[in-house]
Short mmCIF file of C-alpha atoms in Angstrom, two decimals:
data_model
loop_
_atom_site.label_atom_id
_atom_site.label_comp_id
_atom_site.label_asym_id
_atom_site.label_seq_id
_atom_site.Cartn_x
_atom_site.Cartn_y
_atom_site.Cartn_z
CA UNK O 713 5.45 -5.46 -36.46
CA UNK O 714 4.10 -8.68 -35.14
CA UNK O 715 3.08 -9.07 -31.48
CA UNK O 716 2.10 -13.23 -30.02
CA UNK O 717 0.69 -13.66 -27.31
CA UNK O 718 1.12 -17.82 -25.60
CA UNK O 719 -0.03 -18.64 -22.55
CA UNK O 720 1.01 -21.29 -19.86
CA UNK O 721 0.27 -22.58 -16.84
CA UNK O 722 1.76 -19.55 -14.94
CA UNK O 723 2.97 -17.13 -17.61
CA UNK O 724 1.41 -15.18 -20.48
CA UNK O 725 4.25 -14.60 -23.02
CA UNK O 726 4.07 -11.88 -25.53
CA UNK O 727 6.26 -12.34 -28.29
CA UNK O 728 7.12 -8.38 -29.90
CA UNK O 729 8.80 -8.79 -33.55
CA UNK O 730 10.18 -6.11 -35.39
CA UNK O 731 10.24 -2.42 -34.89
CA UNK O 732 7.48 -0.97 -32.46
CA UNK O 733 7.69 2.31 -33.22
CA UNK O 734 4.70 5.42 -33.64
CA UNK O 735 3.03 3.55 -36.08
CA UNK O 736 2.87 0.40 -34.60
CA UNK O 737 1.97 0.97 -31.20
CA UNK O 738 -1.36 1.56 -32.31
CA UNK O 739 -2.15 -1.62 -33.62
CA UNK O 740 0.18 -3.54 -31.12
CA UNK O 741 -1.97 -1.44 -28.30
CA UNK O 742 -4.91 -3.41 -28.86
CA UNK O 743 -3.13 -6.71 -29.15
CA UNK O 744 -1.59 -6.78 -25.89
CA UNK O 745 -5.23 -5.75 -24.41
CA UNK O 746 -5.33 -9.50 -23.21
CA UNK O 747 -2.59 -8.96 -21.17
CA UNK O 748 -4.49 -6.39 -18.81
CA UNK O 749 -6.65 -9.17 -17.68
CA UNK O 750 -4.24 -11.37 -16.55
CA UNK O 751 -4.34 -12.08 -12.91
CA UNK O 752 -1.24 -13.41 -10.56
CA UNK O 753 0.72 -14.70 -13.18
CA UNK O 754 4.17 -13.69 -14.50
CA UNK O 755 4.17 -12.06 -17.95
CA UNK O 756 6.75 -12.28 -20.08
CA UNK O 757 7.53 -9.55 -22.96
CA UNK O 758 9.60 -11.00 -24.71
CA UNK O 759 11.97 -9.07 -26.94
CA UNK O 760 14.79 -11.23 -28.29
CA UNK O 761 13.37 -10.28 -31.85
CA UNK O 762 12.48 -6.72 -31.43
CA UNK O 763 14.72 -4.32 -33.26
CA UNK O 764 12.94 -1.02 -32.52
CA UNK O 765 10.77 0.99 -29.26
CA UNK O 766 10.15 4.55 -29.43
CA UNK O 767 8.48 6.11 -26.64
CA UNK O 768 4.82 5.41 -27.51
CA UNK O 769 6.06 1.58 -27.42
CA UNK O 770 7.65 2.49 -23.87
CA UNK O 771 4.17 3.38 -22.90
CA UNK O 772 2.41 0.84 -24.07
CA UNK O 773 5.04 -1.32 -21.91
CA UNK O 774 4.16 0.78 -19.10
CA UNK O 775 0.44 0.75 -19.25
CA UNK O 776 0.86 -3.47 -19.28
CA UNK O 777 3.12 -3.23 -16.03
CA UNK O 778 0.64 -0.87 -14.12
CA UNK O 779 -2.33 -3.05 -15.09
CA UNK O 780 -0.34 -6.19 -14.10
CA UNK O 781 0.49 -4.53 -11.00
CA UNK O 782 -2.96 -3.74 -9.99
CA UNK O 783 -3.70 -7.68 -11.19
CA UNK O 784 -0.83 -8.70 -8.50
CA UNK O 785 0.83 -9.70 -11.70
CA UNK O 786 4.55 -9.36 -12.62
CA UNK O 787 6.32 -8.24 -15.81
CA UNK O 788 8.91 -9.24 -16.90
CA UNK O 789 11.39 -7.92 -20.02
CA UNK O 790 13.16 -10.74 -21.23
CA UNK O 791 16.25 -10.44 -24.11
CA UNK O 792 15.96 -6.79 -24.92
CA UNK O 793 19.15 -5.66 -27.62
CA UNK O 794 21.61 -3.08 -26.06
CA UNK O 795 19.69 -0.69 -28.23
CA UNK O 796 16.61 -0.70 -26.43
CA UNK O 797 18.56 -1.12 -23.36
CA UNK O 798 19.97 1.51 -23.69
CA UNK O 799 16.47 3.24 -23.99
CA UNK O 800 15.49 2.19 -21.27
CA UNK O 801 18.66 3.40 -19.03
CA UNK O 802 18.41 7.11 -20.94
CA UNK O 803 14.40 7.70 -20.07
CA UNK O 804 15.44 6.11 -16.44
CA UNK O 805 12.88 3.42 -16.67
CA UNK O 806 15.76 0.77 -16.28
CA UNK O 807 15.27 0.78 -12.53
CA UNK O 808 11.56 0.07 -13.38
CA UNK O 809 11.27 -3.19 -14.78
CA UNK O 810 12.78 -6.34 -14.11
CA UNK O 811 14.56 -6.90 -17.45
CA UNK O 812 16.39 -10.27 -18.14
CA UNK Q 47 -33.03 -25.90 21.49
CA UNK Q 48 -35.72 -25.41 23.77
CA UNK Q 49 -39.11 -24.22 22.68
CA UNK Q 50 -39.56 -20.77 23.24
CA UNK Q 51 -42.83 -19.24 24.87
CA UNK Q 52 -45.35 -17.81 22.30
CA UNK Q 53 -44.28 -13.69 23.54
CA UNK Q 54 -40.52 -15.31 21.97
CA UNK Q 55 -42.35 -17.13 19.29
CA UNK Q 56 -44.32 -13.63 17.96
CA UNK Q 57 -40.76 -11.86 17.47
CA UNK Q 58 -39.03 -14.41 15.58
CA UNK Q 59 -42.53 -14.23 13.08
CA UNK Q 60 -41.62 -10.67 13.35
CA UNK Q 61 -38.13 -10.63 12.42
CA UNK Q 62 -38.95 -13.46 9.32
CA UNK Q 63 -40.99 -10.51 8.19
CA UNK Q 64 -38.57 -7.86 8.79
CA UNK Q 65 -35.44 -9.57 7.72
CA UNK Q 66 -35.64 -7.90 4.13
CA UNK Q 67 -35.98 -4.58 5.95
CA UNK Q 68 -32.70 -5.22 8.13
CA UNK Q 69 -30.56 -6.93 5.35
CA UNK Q 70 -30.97 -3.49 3.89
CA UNK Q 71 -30.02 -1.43 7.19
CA UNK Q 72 -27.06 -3.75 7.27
CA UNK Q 73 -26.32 -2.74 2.96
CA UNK Q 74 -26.47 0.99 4.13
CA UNK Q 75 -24.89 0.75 7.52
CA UNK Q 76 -21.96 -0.90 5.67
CA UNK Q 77 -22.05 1.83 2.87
CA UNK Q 78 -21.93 4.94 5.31
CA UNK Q 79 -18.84 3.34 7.26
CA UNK Q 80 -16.90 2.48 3.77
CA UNK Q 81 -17.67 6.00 2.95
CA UNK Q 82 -16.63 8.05 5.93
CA UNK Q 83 -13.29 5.71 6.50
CA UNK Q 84 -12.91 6.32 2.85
CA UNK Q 85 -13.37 10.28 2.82
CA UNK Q 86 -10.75 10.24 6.25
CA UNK Q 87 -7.84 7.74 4.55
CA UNK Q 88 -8.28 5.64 7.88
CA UNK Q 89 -7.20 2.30 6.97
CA UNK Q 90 -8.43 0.04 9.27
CA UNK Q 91 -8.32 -4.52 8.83
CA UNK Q 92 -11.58 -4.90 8.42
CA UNK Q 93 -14.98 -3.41 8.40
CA UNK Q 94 -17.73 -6.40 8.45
CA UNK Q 95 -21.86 -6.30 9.14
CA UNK Q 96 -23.87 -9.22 9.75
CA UNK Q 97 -27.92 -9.54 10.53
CA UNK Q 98 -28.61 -11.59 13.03
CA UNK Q 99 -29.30 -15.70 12.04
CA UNK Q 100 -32.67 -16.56 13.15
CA UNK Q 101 -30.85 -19.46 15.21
CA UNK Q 102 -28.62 -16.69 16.86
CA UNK Q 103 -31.76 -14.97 17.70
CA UNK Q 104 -33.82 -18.06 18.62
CA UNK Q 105 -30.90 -19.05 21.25
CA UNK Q 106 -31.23 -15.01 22.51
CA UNK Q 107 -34.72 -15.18 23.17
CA UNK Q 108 -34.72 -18.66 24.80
CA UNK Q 109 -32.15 -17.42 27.26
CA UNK Q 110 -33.39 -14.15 28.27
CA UNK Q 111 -36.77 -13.44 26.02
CA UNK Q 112 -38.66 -11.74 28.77
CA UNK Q 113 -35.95 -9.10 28.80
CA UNK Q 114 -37.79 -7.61 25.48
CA UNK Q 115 -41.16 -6.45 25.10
CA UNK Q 116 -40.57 -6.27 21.35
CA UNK Q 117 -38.16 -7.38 18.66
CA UNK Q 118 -37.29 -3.58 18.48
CA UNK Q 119 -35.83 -4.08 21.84
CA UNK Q 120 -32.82 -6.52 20.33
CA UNK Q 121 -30.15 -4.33 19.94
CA UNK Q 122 -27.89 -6.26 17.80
CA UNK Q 123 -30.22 -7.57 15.31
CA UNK Q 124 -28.10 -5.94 13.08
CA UNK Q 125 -24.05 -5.96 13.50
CA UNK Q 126 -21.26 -4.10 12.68
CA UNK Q 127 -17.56 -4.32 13.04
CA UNK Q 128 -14.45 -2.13 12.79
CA UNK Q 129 -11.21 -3.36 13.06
CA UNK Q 130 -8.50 -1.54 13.52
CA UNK Q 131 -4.59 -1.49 13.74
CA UNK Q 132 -4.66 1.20 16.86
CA UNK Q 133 -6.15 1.76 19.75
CA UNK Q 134 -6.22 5.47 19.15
CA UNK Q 135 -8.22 4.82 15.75
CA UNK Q 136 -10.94 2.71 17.94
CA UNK Q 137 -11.76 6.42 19.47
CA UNK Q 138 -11.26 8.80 15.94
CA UNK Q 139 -14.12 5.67 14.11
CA UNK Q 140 -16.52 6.02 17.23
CA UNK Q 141 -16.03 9.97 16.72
CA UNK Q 142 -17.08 9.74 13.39
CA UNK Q 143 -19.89 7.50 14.23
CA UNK Q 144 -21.34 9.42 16.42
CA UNK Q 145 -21.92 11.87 13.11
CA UNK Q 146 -23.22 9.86 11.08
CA UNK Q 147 -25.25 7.84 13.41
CA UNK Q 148 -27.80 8.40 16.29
CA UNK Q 149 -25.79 7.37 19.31
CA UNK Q 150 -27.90 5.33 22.22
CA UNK Q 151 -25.71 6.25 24.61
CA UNK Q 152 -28.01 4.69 27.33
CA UNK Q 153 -26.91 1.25 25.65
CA UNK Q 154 -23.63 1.71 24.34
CA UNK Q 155 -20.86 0.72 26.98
CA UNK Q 156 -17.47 1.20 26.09
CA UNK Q 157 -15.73 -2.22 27.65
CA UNK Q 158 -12.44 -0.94 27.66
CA UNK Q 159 -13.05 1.56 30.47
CA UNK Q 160 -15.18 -1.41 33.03
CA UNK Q 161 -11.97 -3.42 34.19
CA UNK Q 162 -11.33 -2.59 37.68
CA UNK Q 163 -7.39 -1.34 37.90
CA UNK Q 164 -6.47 -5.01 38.61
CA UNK Q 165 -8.40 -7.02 36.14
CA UNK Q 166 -8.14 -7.76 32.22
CA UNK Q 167 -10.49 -9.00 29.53
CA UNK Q 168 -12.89 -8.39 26.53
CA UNK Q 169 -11.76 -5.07 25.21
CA UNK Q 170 -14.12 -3.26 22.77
CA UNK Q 171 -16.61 -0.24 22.17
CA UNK Q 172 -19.97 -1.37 21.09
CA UNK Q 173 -22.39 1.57 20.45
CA UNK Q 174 -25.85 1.02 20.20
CA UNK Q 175 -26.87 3.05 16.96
CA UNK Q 176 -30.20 4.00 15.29
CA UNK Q 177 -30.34 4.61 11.22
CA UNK Q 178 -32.52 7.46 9.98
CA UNK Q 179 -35.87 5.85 8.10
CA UNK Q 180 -35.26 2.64 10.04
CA UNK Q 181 -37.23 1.04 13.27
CA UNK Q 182 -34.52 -0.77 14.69
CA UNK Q 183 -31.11 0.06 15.66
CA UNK Q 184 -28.06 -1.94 15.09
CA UNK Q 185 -24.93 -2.25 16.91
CA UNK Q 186 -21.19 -1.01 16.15
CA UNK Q 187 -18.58 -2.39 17.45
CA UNK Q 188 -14.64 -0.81 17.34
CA UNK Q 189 -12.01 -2.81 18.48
CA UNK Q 190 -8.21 -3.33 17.55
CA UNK Q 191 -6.75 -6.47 15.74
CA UNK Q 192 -5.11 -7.95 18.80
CA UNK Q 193 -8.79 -7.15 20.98
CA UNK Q 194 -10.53 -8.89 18.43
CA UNK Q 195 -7.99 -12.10 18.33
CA UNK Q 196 -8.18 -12.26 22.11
CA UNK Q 197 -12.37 -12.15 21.60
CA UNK Q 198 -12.38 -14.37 18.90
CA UNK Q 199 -10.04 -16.93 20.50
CA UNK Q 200 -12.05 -16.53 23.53
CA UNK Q 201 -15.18 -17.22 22.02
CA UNK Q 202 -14.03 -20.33 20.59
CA UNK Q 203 -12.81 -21.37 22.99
CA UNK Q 204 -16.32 -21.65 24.87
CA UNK Q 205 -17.41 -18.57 26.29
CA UNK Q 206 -21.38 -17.97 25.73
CA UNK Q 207 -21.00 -21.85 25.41
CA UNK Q 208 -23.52 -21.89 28.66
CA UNK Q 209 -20.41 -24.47 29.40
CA UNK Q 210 -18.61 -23.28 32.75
CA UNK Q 211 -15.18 -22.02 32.70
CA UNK Q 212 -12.54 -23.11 34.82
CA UNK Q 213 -10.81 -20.46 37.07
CA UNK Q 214 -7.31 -21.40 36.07
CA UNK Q 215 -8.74 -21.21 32.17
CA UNK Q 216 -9.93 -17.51 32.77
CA UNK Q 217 -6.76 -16.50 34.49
CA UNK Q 218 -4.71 -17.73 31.38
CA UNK Q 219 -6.86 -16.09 29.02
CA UNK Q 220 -7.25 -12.84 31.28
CA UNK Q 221 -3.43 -12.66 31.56
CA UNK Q 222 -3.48 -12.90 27.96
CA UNK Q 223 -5.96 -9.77 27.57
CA UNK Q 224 -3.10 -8.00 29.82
CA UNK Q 225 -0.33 -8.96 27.71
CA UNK Q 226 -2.46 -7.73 24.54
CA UNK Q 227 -3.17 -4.53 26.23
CA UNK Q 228 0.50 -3.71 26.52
CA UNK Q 229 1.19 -5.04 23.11
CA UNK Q 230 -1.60 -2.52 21.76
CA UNK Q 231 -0.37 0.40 23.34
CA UNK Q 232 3.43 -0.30 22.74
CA UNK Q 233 2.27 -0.55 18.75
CA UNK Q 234 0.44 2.97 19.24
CA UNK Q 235 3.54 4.56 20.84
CA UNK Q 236 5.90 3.33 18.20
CA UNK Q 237 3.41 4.06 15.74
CA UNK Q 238 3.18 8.13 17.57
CA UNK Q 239 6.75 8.44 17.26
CA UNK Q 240 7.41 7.42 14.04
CA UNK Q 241 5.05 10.17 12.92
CA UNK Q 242 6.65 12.62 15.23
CA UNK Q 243 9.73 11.27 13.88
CA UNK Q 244 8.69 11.72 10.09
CA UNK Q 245 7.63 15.09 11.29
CA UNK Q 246 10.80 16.09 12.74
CA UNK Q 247 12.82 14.91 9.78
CA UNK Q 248 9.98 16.84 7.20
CA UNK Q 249 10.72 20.40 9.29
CA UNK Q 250 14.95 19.41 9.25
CA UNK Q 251 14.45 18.99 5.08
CA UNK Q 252 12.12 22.42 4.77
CA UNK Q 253 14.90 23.87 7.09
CA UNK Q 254 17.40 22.91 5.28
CA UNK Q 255 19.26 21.26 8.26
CA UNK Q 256 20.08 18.34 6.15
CA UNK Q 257 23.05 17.22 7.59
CA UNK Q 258 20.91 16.35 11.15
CA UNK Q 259 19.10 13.77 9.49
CA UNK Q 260 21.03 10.53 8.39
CA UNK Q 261 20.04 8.76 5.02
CA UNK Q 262 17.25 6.00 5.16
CA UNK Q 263 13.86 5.36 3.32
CA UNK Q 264 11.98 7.34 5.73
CA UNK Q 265 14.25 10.47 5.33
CA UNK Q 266 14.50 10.13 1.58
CA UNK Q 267 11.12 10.00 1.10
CA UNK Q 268 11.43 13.42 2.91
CA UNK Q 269 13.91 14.13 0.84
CA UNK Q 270 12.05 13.60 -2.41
CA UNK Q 271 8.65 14.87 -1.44
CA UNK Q 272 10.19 18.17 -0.83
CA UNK Q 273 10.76 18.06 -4.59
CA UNK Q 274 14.79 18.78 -4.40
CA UNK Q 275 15.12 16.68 -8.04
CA UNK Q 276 12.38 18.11 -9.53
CA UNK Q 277 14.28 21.05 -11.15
CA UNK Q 278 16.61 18.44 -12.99
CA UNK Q 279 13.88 15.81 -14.05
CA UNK Q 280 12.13 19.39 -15.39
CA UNK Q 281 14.93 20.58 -16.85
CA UNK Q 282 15.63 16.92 -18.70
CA UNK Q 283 11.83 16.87 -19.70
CA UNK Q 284 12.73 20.00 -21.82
CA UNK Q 285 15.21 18.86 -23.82
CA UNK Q 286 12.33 16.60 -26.00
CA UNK Q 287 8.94 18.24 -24.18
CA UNK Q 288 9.27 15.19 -22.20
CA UNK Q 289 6.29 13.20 -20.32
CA UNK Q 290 7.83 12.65 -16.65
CA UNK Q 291 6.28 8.94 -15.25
CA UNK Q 292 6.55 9.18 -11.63
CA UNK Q 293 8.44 5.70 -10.59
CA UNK Q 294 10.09 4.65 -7.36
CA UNK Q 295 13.51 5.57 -6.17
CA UNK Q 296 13.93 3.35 -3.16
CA UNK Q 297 16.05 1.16 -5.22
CA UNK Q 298 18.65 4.67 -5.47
CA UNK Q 299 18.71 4.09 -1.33
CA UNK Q 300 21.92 1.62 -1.23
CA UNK Q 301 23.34 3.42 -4.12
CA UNK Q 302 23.75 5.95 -2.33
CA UNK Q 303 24.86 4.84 0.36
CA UNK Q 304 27.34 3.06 -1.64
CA UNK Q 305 28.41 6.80 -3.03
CA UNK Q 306 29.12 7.52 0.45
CA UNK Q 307 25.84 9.64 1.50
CA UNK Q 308 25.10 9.67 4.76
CA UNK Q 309 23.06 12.02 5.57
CA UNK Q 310 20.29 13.95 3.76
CA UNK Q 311 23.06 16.38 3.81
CA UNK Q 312 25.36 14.21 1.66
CA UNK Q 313 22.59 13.58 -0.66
CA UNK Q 314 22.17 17.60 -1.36
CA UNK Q 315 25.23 18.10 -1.76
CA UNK Q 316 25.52 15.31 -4.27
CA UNK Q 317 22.92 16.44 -6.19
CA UNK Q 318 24.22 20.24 -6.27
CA UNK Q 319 27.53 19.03 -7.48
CA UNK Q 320 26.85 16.65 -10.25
CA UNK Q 321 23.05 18.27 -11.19
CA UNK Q 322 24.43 20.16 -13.98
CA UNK Q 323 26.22 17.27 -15.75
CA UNK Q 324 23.74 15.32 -15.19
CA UNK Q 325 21.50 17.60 -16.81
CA UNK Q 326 24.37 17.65 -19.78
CA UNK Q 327 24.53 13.63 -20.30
CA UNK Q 328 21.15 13.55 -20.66
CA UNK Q 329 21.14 16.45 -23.17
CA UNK Q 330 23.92 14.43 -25.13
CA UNK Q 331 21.62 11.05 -24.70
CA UNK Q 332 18.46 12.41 -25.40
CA UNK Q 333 18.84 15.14 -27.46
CA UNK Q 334 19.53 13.16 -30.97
CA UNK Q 335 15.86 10.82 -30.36
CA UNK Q 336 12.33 11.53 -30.30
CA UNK Q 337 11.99 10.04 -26.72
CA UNK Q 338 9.13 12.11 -25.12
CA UNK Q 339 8.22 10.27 -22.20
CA UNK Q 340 11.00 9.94 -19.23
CA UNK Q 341 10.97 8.60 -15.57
CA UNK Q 342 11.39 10.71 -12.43
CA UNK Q 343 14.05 8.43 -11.60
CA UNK Q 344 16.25 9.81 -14.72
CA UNK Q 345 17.98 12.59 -12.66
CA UNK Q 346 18.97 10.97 -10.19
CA UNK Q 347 20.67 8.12 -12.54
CA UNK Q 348 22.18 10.49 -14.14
CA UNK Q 349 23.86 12.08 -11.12
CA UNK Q 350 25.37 8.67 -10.14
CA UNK Q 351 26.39 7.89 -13.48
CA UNK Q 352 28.38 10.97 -13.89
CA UNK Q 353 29.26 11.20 -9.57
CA UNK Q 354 30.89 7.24 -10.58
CA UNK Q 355 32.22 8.63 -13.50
CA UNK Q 356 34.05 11.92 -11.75
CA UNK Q 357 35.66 9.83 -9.19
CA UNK Q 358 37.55 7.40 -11.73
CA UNK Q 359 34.99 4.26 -10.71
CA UNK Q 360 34.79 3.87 -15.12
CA UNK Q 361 32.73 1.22 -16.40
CA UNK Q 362 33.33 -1.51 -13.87
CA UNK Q 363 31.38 1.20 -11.40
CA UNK Q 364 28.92 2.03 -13.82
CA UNK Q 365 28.76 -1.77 -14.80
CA UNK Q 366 27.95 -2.03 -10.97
CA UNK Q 367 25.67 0.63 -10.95
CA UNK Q 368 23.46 -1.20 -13.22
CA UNK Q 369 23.86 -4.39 -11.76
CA UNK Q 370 22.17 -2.47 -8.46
CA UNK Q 371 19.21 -0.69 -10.49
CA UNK Q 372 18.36 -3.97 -12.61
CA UNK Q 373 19.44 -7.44 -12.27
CA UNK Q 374 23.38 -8.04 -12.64
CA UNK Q 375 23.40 -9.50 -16.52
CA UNK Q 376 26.16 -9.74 -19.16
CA UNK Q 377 24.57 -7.03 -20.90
CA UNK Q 378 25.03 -4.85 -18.13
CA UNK Q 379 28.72 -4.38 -19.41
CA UNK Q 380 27.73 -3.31 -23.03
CA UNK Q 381 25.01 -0.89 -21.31
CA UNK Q 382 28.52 0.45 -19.06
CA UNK Q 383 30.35 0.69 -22.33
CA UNK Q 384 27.89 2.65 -23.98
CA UNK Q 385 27.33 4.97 -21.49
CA UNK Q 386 30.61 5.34 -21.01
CA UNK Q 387 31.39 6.23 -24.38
CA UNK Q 388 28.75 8.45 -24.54
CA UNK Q 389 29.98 10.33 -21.75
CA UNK Q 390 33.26 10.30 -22.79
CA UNK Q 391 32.34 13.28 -25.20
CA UNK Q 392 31.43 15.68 -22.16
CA UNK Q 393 33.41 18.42 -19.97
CA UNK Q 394 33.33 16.57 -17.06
CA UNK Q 395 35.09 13.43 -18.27
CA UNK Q 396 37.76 15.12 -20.03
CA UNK Q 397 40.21 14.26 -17.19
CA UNK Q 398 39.44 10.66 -17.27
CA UNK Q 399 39.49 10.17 -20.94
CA UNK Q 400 41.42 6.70 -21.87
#
């Protein structure tokens, strides 16, 4: 599991690759620390190359959109598969983020 | 400015001595007032403090020195502000106030009651207060938003200036201070009845006369504080020993209304009808992952899924569903297809199995 994190002029991008599951969310928990001290700009998970969340990865996605939301920041999930899509629609959190 | 007789000249020596003393009156006046609008939920626009500039003083003593025998006789060397959204919080802040602060009521004036019945103008309570463990007192002033536009406006635009006014200038801004005054109240009595309004709907929903009160946000919130999904999101959390992450359901709203819910009624009746299915998809989905953390909102999916599903609306509706709880996107039609399929294996589709 490989999380990168770019930032731009009014984004901060974090790139998620491969499966985030148990394991990894511990290590990928830290990495997207950075991402809690953003402030008013959009941030971008991007997903197109993750294969994998289990729930402790839904909650580290959840701990970044509270933060962001308390930093007037927005999230947004960009090119999640159908799999994880479909994660997201069976925990209900599908109405909860602004996935593209 | 003009130079001030040596009586004037001895205070302002006395206040550059004292200012540390009242920059930390105004630290603790501020700190009592954030804490008891804190402790009460009050949420006011602004709460400000200010000690007085030595030129603000200067100009105060050069106009009407001989008024004080001592510095301890300026009231207002230290300032505070509320301001509020209602005139009916003006009068619950100076209550609390008045509890947490020694009230001068000799030289607190409350300008809101001086207008004769036919004249308008500055609106605001200004108590004269006294801090325990402090010499001078400081003064609080309460006032809505729309009073404290009119007095700002009004201040820039000259008065205290020592500039005269014209008549025709005061009647403009006077008739102003009328209009405000109406605007103020009006806000307060829409404000009133909303809460009596909220109040009314609460005692239909613990009633159970849901079929009085007609679907909108106010009236779902209702709805949903009285906890009528909470058995099914409970139930759900079971199935894996589920987390539930409380998340917003205002986006359900035009759902449905789209389902055809009306009334709070419709929405109960909804729920009873389609709870147990819903309950049953989310067995099917759930039960086969390790998923232990759900949203509050998952019940309530779940009963439009399978309420969309039970009345024939198939994937387009469930493709449209989506569409209204995230974003329309081509993926919304493999989500549709999925779900579908995955319903497909329960009771309650077997009459609209393909």
């Amino acid at each position: 599991m490989k999380t990168t994190i770019t930032t731009t002029e009014n984004q901060v991008i974090a790139k998620f690759t491969g499966r985030l599951d148990t394991a990894a969310a511990v290590t990928v928990a830290e990495e997207v620390k950075p991402l809690f001290e953003v402030i008013g700009k959009e941030i971008i998970l991007d997903c197109s190359e993750l294969e994998y969340i289990s729930s402790s990865g839904l909650r580290i996605f959840l701990s970044i959109r509270k933060e962001a939301a308390a930093h007037s920041s927005k999230v947004i999930v960009r090119s999640i598969n159908a799999d994880i899509r479909q994660v997201f629609v069976m925990t209900g959190f599908i109405s909860l983020f602004e996935i593209q | 400015m003009e130079t001030l007789d040596l009586h004037c000249q001895l205070m302002l020596e006395e206040y550059r001595e004292v200012l540390p003393v009242l920059e930390s009156m105004k630290t603790e006046v501020l700190a009592q007032l954030d804490k008891v609008l804190g402790d009460s939920g009050l949420v006011v626009t602004a709460i400000e403090a200010r000690v007085k500039t030595e030129q603000s003083l200067a100009g105060k003593l050069a106009l009407k020195g001989s008024k004080y025998a001592t510095l301890s006789d300026v009231t207002d060397l230290v300032g505070a502000r509320i301001i509020t959204y209602y005139t009916y919080d003006v009068d619950r802040i100076a209550s609390m106030a008045e509890k947490i602060f020694e009230i001068d009521w000799a030289n607190s004036v409350d300008k809101r009651r001086l207008h004769q019945l036919d004249s308008f103008g500055y609106n605001s309570l200004h108590y004269i207060c006294r801090l325990p463990g402090y010499d001078y007192r400081f003064e609080l002033q309460l006032r809505t938003t729309l009073q404290h536009a009119w007095a700002a406006i009004n201040h820039d635009t000259g008065y205290k200036s020592g500039i005269e006014i014209p008549r025709e200038y005061m009647r403009r801004m006077n008739r102003l201070a009328g209009m405000l005054e109406m605007a103020d109240d009006e806000f307060s009595r829409i404000r009133t009845e909303l809460t009596d309004y909220r109040r009314r709907v609460q005692t239909l929903v613990k009633s159970g006369k849901l079929d009085d009160v007609l679907l909108d946000g106010d009236t779902f919130n209702s709805y949903l504080q009285a906890g009528r999904l909470n058995t099914l999101n409970k139930r759900i959390a079971a199935i894996n020993q589920a987390e539930i992450m409380n998340t917003p359901l205002t986006g359900y709203l035009s759902i449905l209304k789209a389902l055809n819910c009306h009334t709070l009624g419709d929405v109960d009746r909804l729920i009873k009808r389609y709870e147990d299915d819903a309950y049953l998809l989310a067995r099917h989905q759930l039960g086969n992952t390790d998923l232990d953390i759900i949203s509050s909102a998952i019940g309530l999916q779940n009963i439009c899924i399978v309420c969309i599903l039970s009345t024939g609306g198939g994937k387009i509706g469930l493709e449209r569903l989506f569409d209204a709880l995230n974003e329309q996107n081509q993926q919304n039609a493999v989500l549709a297809e999925l779900t579908y399929n995955q319903a497909s294996a329960l009771p309650f589709m077997q009459n609209f199995k393909s």
